[in-house]
Coordinates of C-alpha atoms and ligand atoms in Angstrom, one line a residue:
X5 CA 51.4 24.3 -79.7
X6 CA 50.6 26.6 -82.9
X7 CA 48.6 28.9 -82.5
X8 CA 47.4 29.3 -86.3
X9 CA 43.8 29.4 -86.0
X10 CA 43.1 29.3 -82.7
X11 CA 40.6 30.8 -81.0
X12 CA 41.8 33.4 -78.4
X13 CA 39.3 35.4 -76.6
X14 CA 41.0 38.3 -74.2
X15 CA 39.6 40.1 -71.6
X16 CA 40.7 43.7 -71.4
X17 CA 41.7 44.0 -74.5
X18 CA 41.5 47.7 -75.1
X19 CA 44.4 48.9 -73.2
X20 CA 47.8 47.7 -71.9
X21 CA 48.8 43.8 -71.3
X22 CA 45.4 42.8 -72.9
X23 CA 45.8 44.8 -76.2
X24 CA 49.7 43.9 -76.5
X25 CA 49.0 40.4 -76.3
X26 CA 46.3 40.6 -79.0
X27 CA 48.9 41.5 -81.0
X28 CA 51.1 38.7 -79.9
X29 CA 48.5 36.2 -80.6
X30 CA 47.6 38.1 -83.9
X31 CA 51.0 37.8 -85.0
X32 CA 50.9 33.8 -84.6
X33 CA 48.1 33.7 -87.0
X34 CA 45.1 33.1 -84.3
X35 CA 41.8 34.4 -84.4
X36 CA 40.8 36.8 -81.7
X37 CA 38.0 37.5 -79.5
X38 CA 38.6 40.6 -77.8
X39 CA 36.3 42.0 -74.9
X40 CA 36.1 45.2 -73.0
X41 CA 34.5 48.0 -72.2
X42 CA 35.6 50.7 -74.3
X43 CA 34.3 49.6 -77.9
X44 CA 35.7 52.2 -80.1
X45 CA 39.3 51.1 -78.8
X46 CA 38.7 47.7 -79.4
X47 CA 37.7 48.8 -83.1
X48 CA 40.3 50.5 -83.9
X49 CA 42.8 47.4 -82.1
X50 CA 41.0 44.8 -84.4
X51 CA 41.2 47.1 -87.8
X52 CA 45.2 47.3 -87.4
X53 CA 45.3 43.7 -86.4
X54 CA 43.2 42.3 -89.5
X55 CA 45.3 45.1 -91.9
X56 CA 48.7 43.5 -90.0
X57 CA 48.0 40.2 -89.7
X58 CA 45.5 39.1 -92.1
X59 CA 43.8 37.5 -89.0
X60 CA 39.9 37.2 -88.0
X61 CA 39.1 39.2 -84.7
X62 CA 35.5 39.8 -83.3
X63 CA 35.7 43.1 -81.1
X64 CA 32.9 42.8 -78.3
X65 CA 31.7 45.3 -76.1
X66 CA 31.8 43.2 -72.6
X67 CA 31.4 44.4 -68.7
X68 CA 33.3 41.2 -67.5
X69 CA 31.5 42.6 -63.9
X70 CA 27.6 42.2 -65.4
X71 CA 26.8 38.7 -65.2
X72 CA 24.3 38.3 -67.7
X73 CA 26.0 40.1 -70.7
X74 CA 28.6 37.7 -70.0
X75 CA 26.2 34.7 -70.5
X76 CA 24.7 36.2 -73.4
X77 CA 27.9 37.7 -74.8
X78 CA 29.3 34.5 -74.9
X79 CA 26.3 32.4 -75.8
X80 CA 25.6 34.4 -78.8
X81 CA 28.8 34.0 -80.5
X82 CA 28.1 32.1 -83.7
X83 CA 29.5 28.5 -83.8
X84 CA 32.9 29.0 -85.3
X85 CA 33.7 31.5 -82.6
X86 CA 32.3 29.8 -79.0
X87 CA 35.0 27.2 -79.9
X88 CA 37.2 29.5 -77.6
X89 CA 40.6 27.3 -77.7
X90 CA 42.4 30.0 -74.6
X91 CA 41.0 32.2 -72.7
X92 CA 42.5 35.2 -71.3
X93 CA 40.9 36.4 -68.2
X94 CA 42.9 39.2 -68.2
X95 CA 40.4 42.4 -67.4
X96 CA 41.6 43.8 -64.1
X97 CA 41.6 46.5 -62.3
X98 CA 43.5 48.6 -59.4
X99 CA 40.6 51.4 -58.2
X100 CA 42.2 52.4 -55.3
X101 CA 44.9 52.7 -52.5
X102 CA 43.1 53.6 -49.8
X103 CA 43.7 52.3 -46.3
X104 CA 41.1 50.1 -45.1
X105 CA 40.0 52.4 -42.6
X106 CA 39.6 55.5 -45.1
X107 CA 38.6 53.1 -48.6
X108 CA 34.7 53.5 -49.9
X109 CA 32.9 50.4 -50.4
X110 CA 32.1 51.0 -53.3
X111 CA 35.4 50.6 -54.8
X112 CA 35.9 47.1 -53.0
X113 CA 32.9 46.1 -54.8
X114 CA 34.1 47.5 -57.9
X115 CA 37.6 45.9 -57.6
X116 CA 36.2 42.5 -56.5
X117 CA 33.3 42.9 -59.5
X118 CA 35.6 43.1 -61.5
X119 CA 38.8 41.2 -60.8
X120 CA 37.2 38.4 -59.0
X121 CA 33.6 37.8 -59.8
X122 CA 34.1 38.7 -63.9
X123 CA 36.9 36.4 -64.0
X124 CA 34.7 33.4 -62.9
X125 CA 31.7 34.6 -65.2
X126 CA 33.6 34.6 -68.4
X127 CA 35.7 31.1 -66.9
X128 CA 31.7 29.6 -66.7
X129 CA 30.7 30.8 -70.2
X130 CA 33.3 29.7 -71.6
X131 CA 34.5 26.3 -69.6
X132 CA 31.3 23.9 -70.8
X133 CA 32.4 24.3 -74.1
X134 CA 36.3 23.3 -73.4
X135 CA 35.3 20.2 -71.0
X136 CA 32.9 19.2 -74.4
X137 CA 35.9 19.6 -76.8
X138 CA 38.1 18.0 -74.0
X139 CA 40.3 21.1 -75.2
X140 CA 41.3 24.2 -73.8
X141 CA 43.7 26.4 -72.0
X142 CA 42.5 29.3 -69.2
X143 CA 45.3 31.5 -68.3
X144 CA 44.5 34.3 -65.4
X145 CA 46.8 37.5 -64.8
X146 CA 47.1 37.8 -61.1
X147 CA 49.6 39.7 -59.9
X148 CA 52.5 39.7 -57.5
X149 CA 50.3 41.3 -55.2
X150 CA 48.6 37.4 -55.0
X151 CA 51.7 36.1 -52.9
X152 CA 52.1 39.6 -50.7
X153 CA 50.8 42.3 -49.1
X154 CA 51.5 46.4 -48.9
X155 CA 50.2 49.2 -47.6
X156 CA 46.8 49.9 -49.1
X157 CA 46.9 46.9 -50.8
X158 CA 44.3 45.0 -49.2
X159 CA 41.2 44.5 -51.0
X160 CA 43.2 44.4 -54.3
X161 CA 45.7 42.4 -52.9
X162 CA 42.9 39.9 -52.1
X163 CA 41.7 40.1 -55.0
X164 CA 44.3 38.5 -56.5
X165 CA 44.9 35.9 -53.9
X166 CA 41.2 34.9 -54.9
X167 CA 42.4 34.6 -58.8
X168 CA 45.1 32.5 -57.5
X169 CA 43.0 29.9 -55.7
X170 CA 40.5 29.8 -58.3
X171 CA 43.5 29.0 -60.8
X172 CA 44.6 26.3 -58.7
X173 CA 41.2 24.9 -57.8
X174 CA 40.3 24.9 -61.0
X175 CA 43.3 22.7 -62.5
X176 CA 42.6 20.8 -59.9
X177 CA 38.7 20.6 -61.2
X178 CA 39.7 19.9 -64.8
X179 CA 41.6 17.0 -63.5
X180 CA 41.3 14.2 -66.3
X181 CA 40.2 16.5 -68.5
X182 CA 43.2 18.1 -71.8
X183 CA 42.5 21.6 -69.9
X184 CA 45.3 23.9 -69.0
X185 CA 45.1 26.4 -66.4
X186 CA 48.0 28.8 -65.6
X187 CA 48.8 32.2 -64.0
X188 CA 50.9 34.8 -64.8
X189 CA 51.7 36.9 -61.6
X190 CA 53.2 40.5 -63.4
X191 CA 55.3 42.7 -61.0
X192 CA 55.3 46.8 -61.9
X193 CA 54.1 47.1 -65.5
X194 CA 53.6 50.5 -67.1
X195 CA 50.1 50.5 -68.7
X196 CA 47.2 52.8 -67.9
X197 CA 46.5 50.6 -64.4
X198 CA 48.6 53.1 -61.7
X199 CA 46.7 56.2 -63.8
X200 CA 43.4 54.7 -63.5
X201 CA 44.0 53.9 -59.9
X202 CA 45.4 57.1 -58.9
X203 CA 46.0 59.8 -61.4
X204 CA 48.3 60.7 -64.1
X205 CA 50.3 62.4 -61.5
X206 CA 50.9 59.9 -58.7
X207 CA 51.5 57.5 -61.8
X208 CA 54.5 59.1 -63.0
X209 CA 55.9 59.1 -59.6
X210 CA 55.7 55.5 -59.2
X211 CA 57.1 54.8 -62.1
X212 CA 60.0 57.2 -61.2
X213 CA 63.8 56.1 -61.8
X214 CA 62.2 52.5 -62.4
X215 CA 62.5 50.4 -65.8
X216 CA 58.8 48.9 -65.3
X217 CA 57.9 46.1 -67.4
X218 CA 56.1 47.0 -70.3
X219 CA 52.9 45.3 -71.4
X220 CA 54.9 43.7 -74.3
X221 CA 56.9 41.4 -71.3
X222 CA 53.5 40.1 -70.2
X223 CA 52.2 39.0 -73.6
X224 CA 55.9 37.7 -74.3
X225 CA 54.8 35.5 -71.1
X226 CA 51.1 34.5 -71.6
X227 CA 52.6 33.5 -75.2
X228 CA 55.2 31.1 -74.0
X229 CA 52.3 29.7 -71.7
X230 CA 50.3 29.2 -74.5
X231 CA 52.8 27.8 -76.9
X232 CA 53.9 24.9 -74.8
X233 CA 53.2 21.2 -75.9
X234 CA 50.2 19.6 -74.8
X235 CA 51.9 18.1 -72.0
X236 CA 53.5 20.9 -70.4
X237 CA 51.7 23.4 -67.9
X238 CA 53.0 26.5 -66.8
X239 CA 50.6 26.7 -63.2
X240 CA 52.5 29.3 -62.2
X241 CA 55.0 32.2 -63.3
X242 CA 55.7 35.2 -61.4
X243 CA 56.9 38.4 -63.6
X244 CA 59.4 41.2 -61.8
X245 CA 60.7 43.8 -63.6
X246 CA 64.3 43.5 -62.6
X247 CA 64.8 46.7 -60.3
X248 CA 61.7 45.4 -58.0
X249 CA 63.4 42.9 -56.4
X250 CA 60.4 42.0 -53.6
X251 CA 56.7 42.9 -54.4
X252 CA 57.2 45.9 -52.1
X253 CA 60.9 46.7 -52.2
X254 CA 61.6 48.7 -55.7
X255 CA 65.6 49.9 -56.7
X256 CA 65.1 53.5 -57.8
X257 CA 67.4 55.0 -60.0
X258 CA 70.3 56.7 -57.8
X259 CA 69.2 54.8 -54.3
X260 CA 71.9 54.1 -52.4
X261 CA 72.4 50.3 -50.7
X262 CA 71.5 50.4 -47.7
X263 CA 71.1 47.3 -45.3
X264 CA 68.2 47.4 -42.4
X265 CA 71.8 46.6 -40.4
X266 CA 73.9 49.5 -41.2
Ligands
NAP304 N1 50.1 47.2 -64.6 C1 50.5 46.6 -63.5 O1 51.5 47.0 -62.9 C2 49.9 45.2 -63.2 C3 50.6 44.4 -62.2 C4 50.1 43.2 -61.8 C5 49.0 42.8 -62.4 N2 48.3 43.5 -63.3 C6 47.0 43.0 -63.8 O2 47.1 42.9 -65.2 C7 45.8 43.0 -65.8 C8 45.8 44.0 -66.9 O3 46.2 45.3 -66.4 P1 46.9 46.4 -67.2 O4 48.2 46.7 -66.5 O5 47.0 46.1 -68.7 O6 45.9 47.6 -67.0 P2 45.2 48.6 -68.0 O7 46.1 49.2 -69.0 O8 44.4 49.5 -67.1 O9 44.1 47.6 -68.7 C9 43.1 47.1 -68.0 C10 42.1 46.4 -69.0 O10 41.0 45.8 -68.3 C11 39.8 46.3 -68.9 N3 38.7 46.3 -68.0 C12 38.7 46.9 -66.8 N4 37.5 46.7 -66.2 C13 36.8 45.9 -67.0 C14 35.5 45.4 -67.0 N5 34.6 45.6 -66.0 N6 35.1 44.6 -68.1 C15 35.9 44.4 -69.1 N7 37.1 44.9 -69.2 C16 37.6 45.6 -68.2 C17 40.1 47.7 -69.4 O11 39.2 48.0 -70.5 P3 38.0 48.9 -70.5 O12 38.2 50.0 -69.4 O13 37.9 49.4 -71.9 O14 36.8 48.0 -70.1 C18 41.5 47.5 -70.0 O15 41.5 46.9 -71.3 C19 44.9 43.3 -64.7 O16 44.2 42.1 -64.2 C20 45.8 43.8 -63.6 O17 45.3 43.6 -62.3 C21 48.8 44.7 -63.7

């Protein structure tokens, strides 16, 4: 598949695996939707990428977790641009490690808003469009946290487990139909996610003695499941950074092997 001209719109776009794979995408030549919340970011991402690339990109300001903006983002895109060719529901977020018994509501809401709920609204405003065309490709970032669980995982953790059943129902959906739907499950990638669930502090611990993925890895990913021929589906790809070698079990820089036997 080229991706010359295509339309891409990406959620999350201002920051991290979002913004790294606008500029994968840019650098094939397609043309680029890019949605978040923090417009001046998203500015300043589509002014380099138009300098760079010579490419068209339409920056919009979009809560993924506000229903109607979603609808009416996406319905007032002018006709060249609600020919969206991939989508990207990428927009995600972490909020919290709390354990169940200590966690606020509020952030479950905020996580499932956002991860869950936003990821179906912008799939809707955008899917009408591909089943019309008889064209199109979704791809949702899960996470590895979508096959496992940890400790203060939980509502994030299903979360994810809810992106990957509404990837696989919805290939499943699209049956008949030239739609492609894939996931990309990332492992530990060093982006502004840990600082925005914890704090700068905790993040740089976690990342401690680890080579994280960087967001570069992902887009490297989402790229090679966009780029397939028609034929070919990527449904599934789980991404580990090579030192976490289980969703929960990380080798740390000067950790010594040690077997739960010894
Ligand atoms: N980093 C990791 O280790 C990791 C691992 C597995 C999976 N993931 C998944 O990868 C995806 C991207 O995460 P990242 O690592 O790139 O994190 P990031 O650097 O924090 O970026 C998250 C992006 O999502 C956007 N976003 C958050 N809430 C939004 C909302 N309500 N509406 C629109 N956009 C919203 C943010 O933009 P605004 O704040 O400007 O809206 C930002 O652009 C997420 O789905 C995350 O769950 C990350």
């Amino acid at each position: 598949m080229k991706l010359k001209n295509k339309i891409v719109l990406i959620t999350g776009a201002s920051a991290g695996i979002g913004e790294a794979a606008a500029r994968y995408f840019a650098k094939e030549g397609a043309s680029l939707i890019l949605a978040a919340r923090r417009y001046d970011k998203l500015l300043q991402l589509a002014s380099s990428l138009e300098d760079e690339y010579s490419v068209k990109v339409l920056p919009i300001l979009l809560d993924v977790s506000d229903k109607q903006k979603v609808s009416e983002a996406i319905s007032a895109l002018d006709e060249y641009w609600q020919k969206v060719d991939i989508l990207v529901n990428n927009a995600g977020m972490g909020v919290t490690s709390d354990l169940m018994q200590n966690a606020s509501i509020d952030d479950w809401d905020k996580i499932i808003d956002i991860n869950v709920k936003g990821l179906l609204y912008v799939t809707k405003a955008v899917l009408n469009s591909m089943i019309k065309r008889n064209s199109g490709h979704i791809i949702n970032i899960g996470s590895v946290a979508a096959h496992d669980y940890y400790m203060g995982g939980n509502v994030y953790s299903a979360s994810k487990h809810a992106v990957k059943a509404i990837s696989r129902s919805l290939r499943i959906d699209v049956k008949g139909y030239d739609i492609r739907v894939s996931q990309i499950d990332p492992g530990m990638v060093k982006t502004e996610f840990s600082e925005r669930r914890w704090d700068k502090q905790k993040a740089e611990k976690f990342y401690e003695g680890v080579v994280a993925l960087q967001a570069e890895d992902i887009a490297d990913a989402i790229l090679y499941c966009a780029t397939r021929p028609k034929h070919v589906t990527i449904s599934d790809m789980k991404v580990y950074p090579s030192a976490q070698v289980a969703p929960t079990i990380v080798h740390r820089e000067g950790d010594k092997q040690v077997s739960l036997f010894d």
